[in-house]
CSV table of C-alpha atoms and ligand atoms in Angstrom, one decimal:
chain,number,residue,atom,x,y,z
V,1,MET,CA,155.7,54.7,167.6
V,2,LEU,CA,153.6,57.9,167.4
V,3,LYS,CA,155.3,60.7,169.4
V,4,THR,CA,152.9,63.3,170.8
V,5,PHE,CA,153.9,66.9,171.6
V,6,THR,CA,151.6,69.4,173.1
V,7,THR,CA,154.1,72.3,173.4
V,8,LYS,CA,155.8,74.2,170.6
V,9,LYS,CA,159.1,74.1,172.4
V,10,SER,CA,159.2,70.3,172.8
V,11,LEU,CA,158.2,69.7,169.2
V,12,GLN,CA,160.8,72.2,167.9
V,13,GLN,CA,163.5,70.6,170.0
V,14,TYR,CA,162.7,67.1,168.6
V,15,LEU,CA,162.4,68.4,165.0
V,16,GLN,CA,165.9,70.0,165.3
V,17,GLN,CA,167.3,66.5,165.9
V,18,ILE,CA,165.4,65.2,162.9
V,19,LYS,CA,166.7,68.0,160.7
V,20,ALA,CA,170.3,67.6,162.0
V,21,LEU,CA,170.1,64.1,160.5
V,22,ASN,CA,169.1,65.7,157.1
V,23,GLN,CA,165.7,64.0,157.2
V,24,THR,CA,162.8,65.6,155.3
V,25,VAL,CA,159.6,66.6,157.1
V,26,GLY,CA,156.2,66.3,155.6
V,27,PHE,CA,153.3,68.1,157.4
V,28,VAL,CA,149.6,67.5,157.5
V,29,ALA,CA,147.6,70.2,159.4
V,30,THR,CA,144.1,69.1,160.5
V,31,LEU,CA,141.3,70.1,162.8
V,32,GLY,CA,141.0,66.5,163.9
V,33,ALA,CA,138.0,64.1,163.5
V,34,LEU,CA,140.3,62.3,161.1
V,35,HIS,CA,138.9,60.3,158.2
V,36,HIS,CA,140.3,58.6,155.1
V,37,GLY,CA,140.7,61.9,153.4
V,38,HIS,CA,143.2,63.0,156.1
V,39,LEU,CA,144.9,59.6,156.0
V,40,SER,CA,145.4,59.8,152.3
V,41,LEU,CA,147.3,63.1,152.8
V,42,ILE,CA,149.5,61.3,155.4
V,43,GLU,CA,150.1,58.4,153.1
V,44,LEU,CA,151.2,60.7,150.2
V,45,ALA,CA,153.4,62.6,152.7
V,46,GLN,CA,155.0,59.3,153.8
V,47,GLN,CA,155.9,58.4,150.2
V,48,GLN,CA,157.7,61.7,149.8
V,49,ASN,CA,159.3,62.4,153.2
V,50,ASP,CA,161.3,60.7,156.0
V,51,VAL,CA,159.3,62.0,158.9
V,52,ILE,CA,155.6,63.0,159.1
V,53,VAL,CA,154.1,65.6,161.5
V,54,CYS,CA,150.3,65.7,161.8
V,55,SER,CA,148.7,68.6,163.8
V,56,ILE,CA,145.3,68.4,165.4
V,57,PHE,CA,144.1,71.8,166.5
V,58,VAL,CA,140.5,73.1,166.4
V,59,ASN,CA,141.6,76.6,165.6
V,60,PRO,CA,139.1,79.1,167.1
V,61,SER,CA,140.1,82.0,164.9
V,62,GLN,CA,138.8,80.4,161.7
V,63,PHE,CA,135.3,79.8,163.1
V,64,ASN,CA,133.2,82.8,162.5
V,65,ASP,CA,130.2,81.1,164.2
V,66,PRO,CA,130.8,80.2,167.9
V,67,LYS,CA,128.1,77.5,167.7
V,68,ASP,CA,130.0,75.9,164.8
V,69,LEU,CA,133.2,75.9,166.9
V,70,GLU,CA,131.4,74.4,169.8
V,71,LYS,CA,129.9,71.5,167.8
V,72,TYR,CA,132.9,70.8,165.7
V,73,PRO,CA,133.6,67.1,166.3
V,74,ARG,CA,136.5,66.3,168.7
V,75,THR,CA,137.5,62.6,168.6
V,76,ILE,CA,141.1,62.7,169.8
V,77,GLU,CA,141.2,59.0,171.0
V,78,ALA,CA,140.0,57.6,167.7
V,79,ASP,CA,142.3,60.1,165.9
V,80,ILE,CA,145.4,58.8,167.8
V,81,LYS,CA,144.4,55.2,167.0
V,82,LEU,CA,144.2,56.1,163.3
V,83,LEU,CA,147.5,57.9,163.4
V,84,GLU,CA,149.1,54.9,165.0
V,85,GLN,CA,147.6,52.6,162.4
V,86,VAL,CA,149.0,54.5,159.5
V,87,LYS,CA,152.4,54.8,161.3
V,88,CYS,CA,152.4,58.6,161.5
V,89,ASP,CA,155.6,59.7,163.3
V,90,ILE,CA,154.6,62.8,165.2
V,91,LEU,CA,151.3,64.3,166.5
V,92,PHE,CA,151.3,68.0,167.5
V,93,TYR,CA,148.2,68.5,169.7
V,94,PRO,CA,148.4,71.9,171.4
V,95,GLU,CA,145.9,73.6,173.6
V,96,VAL,CA,144.5,77.0,172.5
V,97,ASN,CA,146.7,78.9,174.9
V,98,GLU,CA,149.8,77.3,173.5
V,99,MET,CA,149.0,78.7,170.1
V,100,TYR,CA,147.5,82.1,171.0
V,101,ASP,CA,148.1,84.9,173.5
V,102,ASP,CA,145.0,86.3,175.2
V,103,ASN,CA,145.0,89.4,173.0
V,104,GLU,CA,146.1,88.5,169.5
V,105,HIS,CA,144.3,90.6,166.9
V,106,TRP,CA,146.7,90.5,164.0
V,107,HIS,CA,145.9,88.9,160.7
V,108,LEU,CA,147.4,88.6,157.2
V,109,ASN,CA,145.8,90.3,154.3
V,110,ILE,CA,146.1,87.9,151.3
V,111,GLY,CA,143.9,90.1,149.0
V,112,GLU,CA,140.6,89.6,147.4
V,113,THR,CA,140.7,85.8,147.1
V,114,GLU,CA,140.0,85.4,150.8
V,115,HIS,CA,136.8,87.5,150.5
V,116,LEU,CA,135.2,85.6,147.6
V,117,LEU,CA,132.9,82.5,147.8
V,118,GLU,CA,133.6,80.9,151.2
V,119,GLY,CA,135.0,84.2,152.4
V,120,GLU,CA,131.7,85.9,151.6
V,121,PHE,CA,129.7,83.3,153.6
V,122,ARG,CA,132.2,82.9,156.4
V,123,PRO,CA,133.7,86.4,156.9
V,124,GLY,CA,137.2,86.2,158.5
V,125,HIS,CA,137.4,82.5,158.0
V,126,TYR,CA,140.5,82.5,155.8
V,127,GLN,CA,142.2,85.1,157.9
V,128,GLY,CA,141.9,82.6,160.8
V,129,VAL,CA,143.3,79.9,158.5
V,130,THR,CA,146.3,81.9,157.4
V,131,GLN,CA,146.9,83.0,160.9
V,132,ILE,CA,147.2,79.4,162.2
V,133,VAL,CA,148.8,77.9,159.2
V,134,ASN,CA,151.5,80.6,159.3
V,135,LYS,CA,152.1,79.8,163.0
V,136,LEU,CA,152.2,76.1,162.3
V,137,PHE,CA,154.6,76.5,159.4
V,138,ASN,CA,156.9,78.5,161.6
V,139,ILE,CA,156.9,75.9,164.3
V,140,VAL,CA,157.2,72.8,162.2
V,141,THR,CA,159.2,74.3,159.3
V,142,PRO,CA,158.2,71.4,157.0
V,143,ASP,CA,159.8,70.7,153.7
V,144,THR,CA,156.4,69.9,152.2
V,145,ALA,CA,152.9,70.5,153.4
V,146,TYR,CA,149.8,68.6,152.2
V,147,PHE,CA,146.3,70.0,151.9
V,148,GLY,CA,143.1,68.5,150.5
V,149,GLN,CA,141.5,69.7,147.3
V,150,LYS,CA,138.2,69.7,149.1
V,151,ASP,CA,138.8,73.2,150.3
V,152,TYR,CA,140.2,74.4,147.0
V,153,GLN,CA,140.0,78.0,148.0
V,154,GLN,CA,142.0,77.3,151.1
V,155,PHE,CA,144.8,75.8,149.1
V,156,LEU,CA,144.8,78.9,146.8
V,157,ILE,CA,145.0,81.2,149.8
V,158,ILE,CA,147.7,79.2,151.6
V,159,SER,CA,149.7,79.2,148.3
V,160,LYS,CA,149.4,83.0,148.0
V,161,MET,CA,150.6,83.3,151.7
V,162,VAL,CA,153.6,81.1,151.0
V,163,THR,CA,154.5,83.1,147.9
V,164,MET,CA,153.9,86.5,149.5
V,165,LEU,CA,156.0,85.7,152.6
V,166,ASN,CA,158.6,83.7,150.8
V,167,MET,CA,158.0,80.7,153.1
V,168,PRO,CA,160.4,77.9,152.4
V,169,VAL,CA,157.8,75.2,152.1
V,170,LYS,CA,156.5,73.2,149.1
V,171,LEU,CA,152.7,72.7,149.0
V,172,VAL,CA,150.9,69.7,147.5
V,173,MET,CA,147.2,69.5,146.8
V,174,CYS,CA,145.8,66.0,147.3
V,175,PRO,CA,142.6,64.7,145.5
V,176,ILE,CA,139.3,64.7,147.2
V,177,LYS,CA,138.4,61.4,148.9
V,178,ARG,CA,134.8,60.2,148.4
V,179,GLU,CA,132.5,57.7,150.0
V,180,THR,CA,131.5,54.9,147.5
V,181,ASP,CA,128.3,56.9,146.7
V,182,GLY,CA,130.2,60.0,145.8
V,183,LEU,CA,129.9,62.1,149.0
V,184,ALA,CA,133.1,64.0,149.6
V,185,MET,CA,134.6,62.9,152.9
V,186,SER,CA,134.4,65.5,155.6
V,187,SER,CA,134.6,65.6,159.4
V,188,ARG,CA,131.3,67.4,159.3
V,189,ASN,CA,129.6,64.4,157.7
V,190,ILE,CA,129.2,63.0,161.2
V,191,HIS,CA,126.4,65.5,161.8
V,192,LEU,CA,124.3,64.4,158.8
V,193,THR,CA,121.1,62.5,159.6
V,194,PRO,CA,120.4,59.5,157.3
V,195,ASP,CA,118.0,61.7,155.4
V,196,ASP,CA,120.5,64.5,155.1
V,197,ARG,CA,123.1,62.0,154.0
V,198,GLN,CA,120.9,61.0,151.0
V,199,HIS,CA,120.1,64.6,150.1
V,200,ALA,CA,123.8,65.6,150.3
V,201,LEU,CA,124.5,63.4,147.3
V,202,ILE,CA,123.0,66.0,145.0
V,203,LEU,CA,126.3,68.0,145.4
V,204,SER,CA,128.6,65.4,144.0
V,205,LYS,CA,126.0,64.2,141.5
V,206,THR,CA,125.7,67.7,140.1
V,207,LEU,CA,129.4,68.2,139.9
V,208,ASN,CA,129.7,64.9,138.1
V,209,TRP,CA,126.9,65.9,135.7
V,210,LEU,CA,128.8,69.1,135.1
V,211,LYS,CA,132.0,67.3,134.3
V,212,THR,CA,130.2,65.0,131.8
V,213,ASN,CA,128.4,67.9,130.1
V,214,PHE,CA,131.2,70.5,130.3
V,215,ASN,CA,132.0,70.4,126.6
V,216,SER,CA,128.5,70.3,125.3
V,217,HIS,CA,127.0,73.5,126.9
V,218,ASN,CA,128.1,77.0,127.5
V,219,ILE,CA,129.1,78.1,131.0
V,220,PRO,CA,126.0,80.2,131.9
V,221,THR,CA,123.7,77.3,130.9
V,222,LEU,CA,125.8,74.8,132.9
V,223,LYS,CA,125.7,77.0,136.0
V,224,LYS,CA,121.9,77.6,135.7
V,225,GLU,CA,121.2,73.8,135.2
V,226,ALA,CA,123.5,72.9,138.2
V,227,GLU,CA,121.7,75.4,140.4
V,228,LEU,CA,118.3,74.1,139.3
V,229,LEU,CA,119.3,70.5,140.1
V,230,ILE,CA,120.5,71.5,143.6
V,231,ASN,CA,117.6,73.8,144.4
V,232,ALA,CA,115.2,71.0,143.5
V,233,GLU,CA,116.6,68.7,146.2
V,234,PRO,CA,114.7,68.8,149.5
V,235,GLY,CA,116.6,69.7,152.6
V,236,VAL,CA,119.4,71.4,150.7
V,237,GLU,CA,119.9,75.1,150.7
V,238,LEU,CA,122.5,76.4,148.2
V,239,ASP,CA,125.0,79.1,149.4
V,240,TYR,CA,126.7,79.3,146.0
V,241,PHE,CA,127.5,77.4,142.9
V,242,ALA,CA,130.4,78.9,141.0
V,243,ILE,CA,132.1,78.0,137.8
V,244,ALA,CA,135.3,79.9,138.3
V,245,ASP,CA,138.8,80.6,137.2
V,246,GLY,CA,140.9,78.1,139.1
V,247,ASP,CA,143.6,80.8,139.9
V,248,THR,CA,141.5,83.9,140.7
V,249,LEU,CA,138.1,82.4,141.6
V,250,HIS,CA,136.5,85.0,139.4
V,251,PRO,CA,133.6,83.7,137.2
V,252,ALA,CA,135.0,81.7,134.3
V,253,ASP,CA,134.2,82.5,130.7
V,254,GLU,CA,134.9,80.7,127.4
V,255,ALA,CA,138.4,82.1,127.4
V,256,THR,CA,139.3,80.9,130.9
V,257,LYS,CA,142.0,78.1,130.8
V,258,SER,CA,141.9,76.7,134.4
V,259,ILE,CA,138.3,76.1,135.4
V,260,VAL,CA,136.9,74.7,138.7
V,261,ALA,CA,133.3,74.3,139.8
V,262,LEU,CA,132.7,75.0,143.5
V,263,VAL,CA,129.6,74.5,145.6
V,264,ALA,CA,128.6,75.2,149.2
V,265,ALA,CA,125.3,74.3,150.6
V,266,GLN,CA,123.5,73.8,153.9
V,267,VAL,CA,122.2,70.2,154.2
V,268,GLY,CA,119.9,70.0,157.1
V,269,LYS,CA,122.0,71.6,159.9
V,270,THR,CA,125.3,70.9,158.3
V,271,ARG,CA,127.2,73.1,155.8
V,272,LEU,CA,129.1,71.2,153.1
V,273,ILE,CA,131.5,72.2,150.4
V,274,ASP,CA,132.7,70.3,147.3
V,275,ASN,CA,134.3,71.0,144.0
V,276,VAL,CA,135.6,69.5,140.7
V,277,VAL,CA,138.4,70.7,138.4
V,278,LEU,CA,136.9,71.0,134.9
V,279,SER,CA,140.0,72.1,133.0
V,280,SER,CA,143.5,72.9,134.1
A,1,LIG,O1,141.6,72.5,156.4
A,1,LIG,C1,141.7,72.4,157.7
A,1,LIG,O2,141.5,71.4,158.3
A,1,LIG,C2,142.1,73.7,158.4
A,1,LIG,O3,141.6,74.8,157.8
A,1,LIG,C3,143.6,73.8,158.7
A,1,LIG,C4,144.3,73.9,157.4
A,1,LIG,C5,144.0,72.6,159.5
A,1,LIG,C6,143.9,75.1,159.5
A,1,LIG,O4,143.3,75.1,160.7
């Protein structure tokens, strides 16, 4: 039976009992509008923990565009059904005023990683993410927390926060879940029109092309070709295509060991991100 808590206090009281029994807690934080990508995080968490907490909270502080916050999909009834289907134990579903006081202006400063790539196009976004994930980790105190690779930069930033603050939580990055045609699963895909949906495939196709050709061209050529491919697709406006060091997100060169390609583009009215690890 899924147990739902809407207050920090009630969730913490319940978790205290779980911990007194020496049971391990796995945590999956989400913005809701759950899809198979989220469910795969829950399934992995279930294999590695006794009790699973999933949070659903559309966190206002990570939306730098109020219109984006307003139109973010909210599908709580369907979400609850899915959580019941996969036998998730606990849902934490707080209101905004349960998580924030009226006048909260603090934020963490994780350093330059939060200002690169997504940080450049969505200023303040990752400060909102670290603010809420910090709060959620303090409330849930999970043994292990699971995040998707789709927001690769988010995982890096949360890892840095955990290291900087010595937070006693282990982080696990879970592989990107894709539709059968390659599109990375995202709650935002709901907004794609049938035409957008076709055009959006250029992102995963280009990343695939890059993976196949990674050893036969140099990095500047690969980046240029990838940008040409995406720019040639109607209805798709590229924000960035980066071939980056997987730890620092600085541009990769021939000496870089861990390399990841990251892309963000506007497809019709929807902004999508995707990435592929090229070497690790
Ligand atoms: O990746 C997300 O869904 C969100 O950024 C997160 C981690 C739930 C924080 O609000």
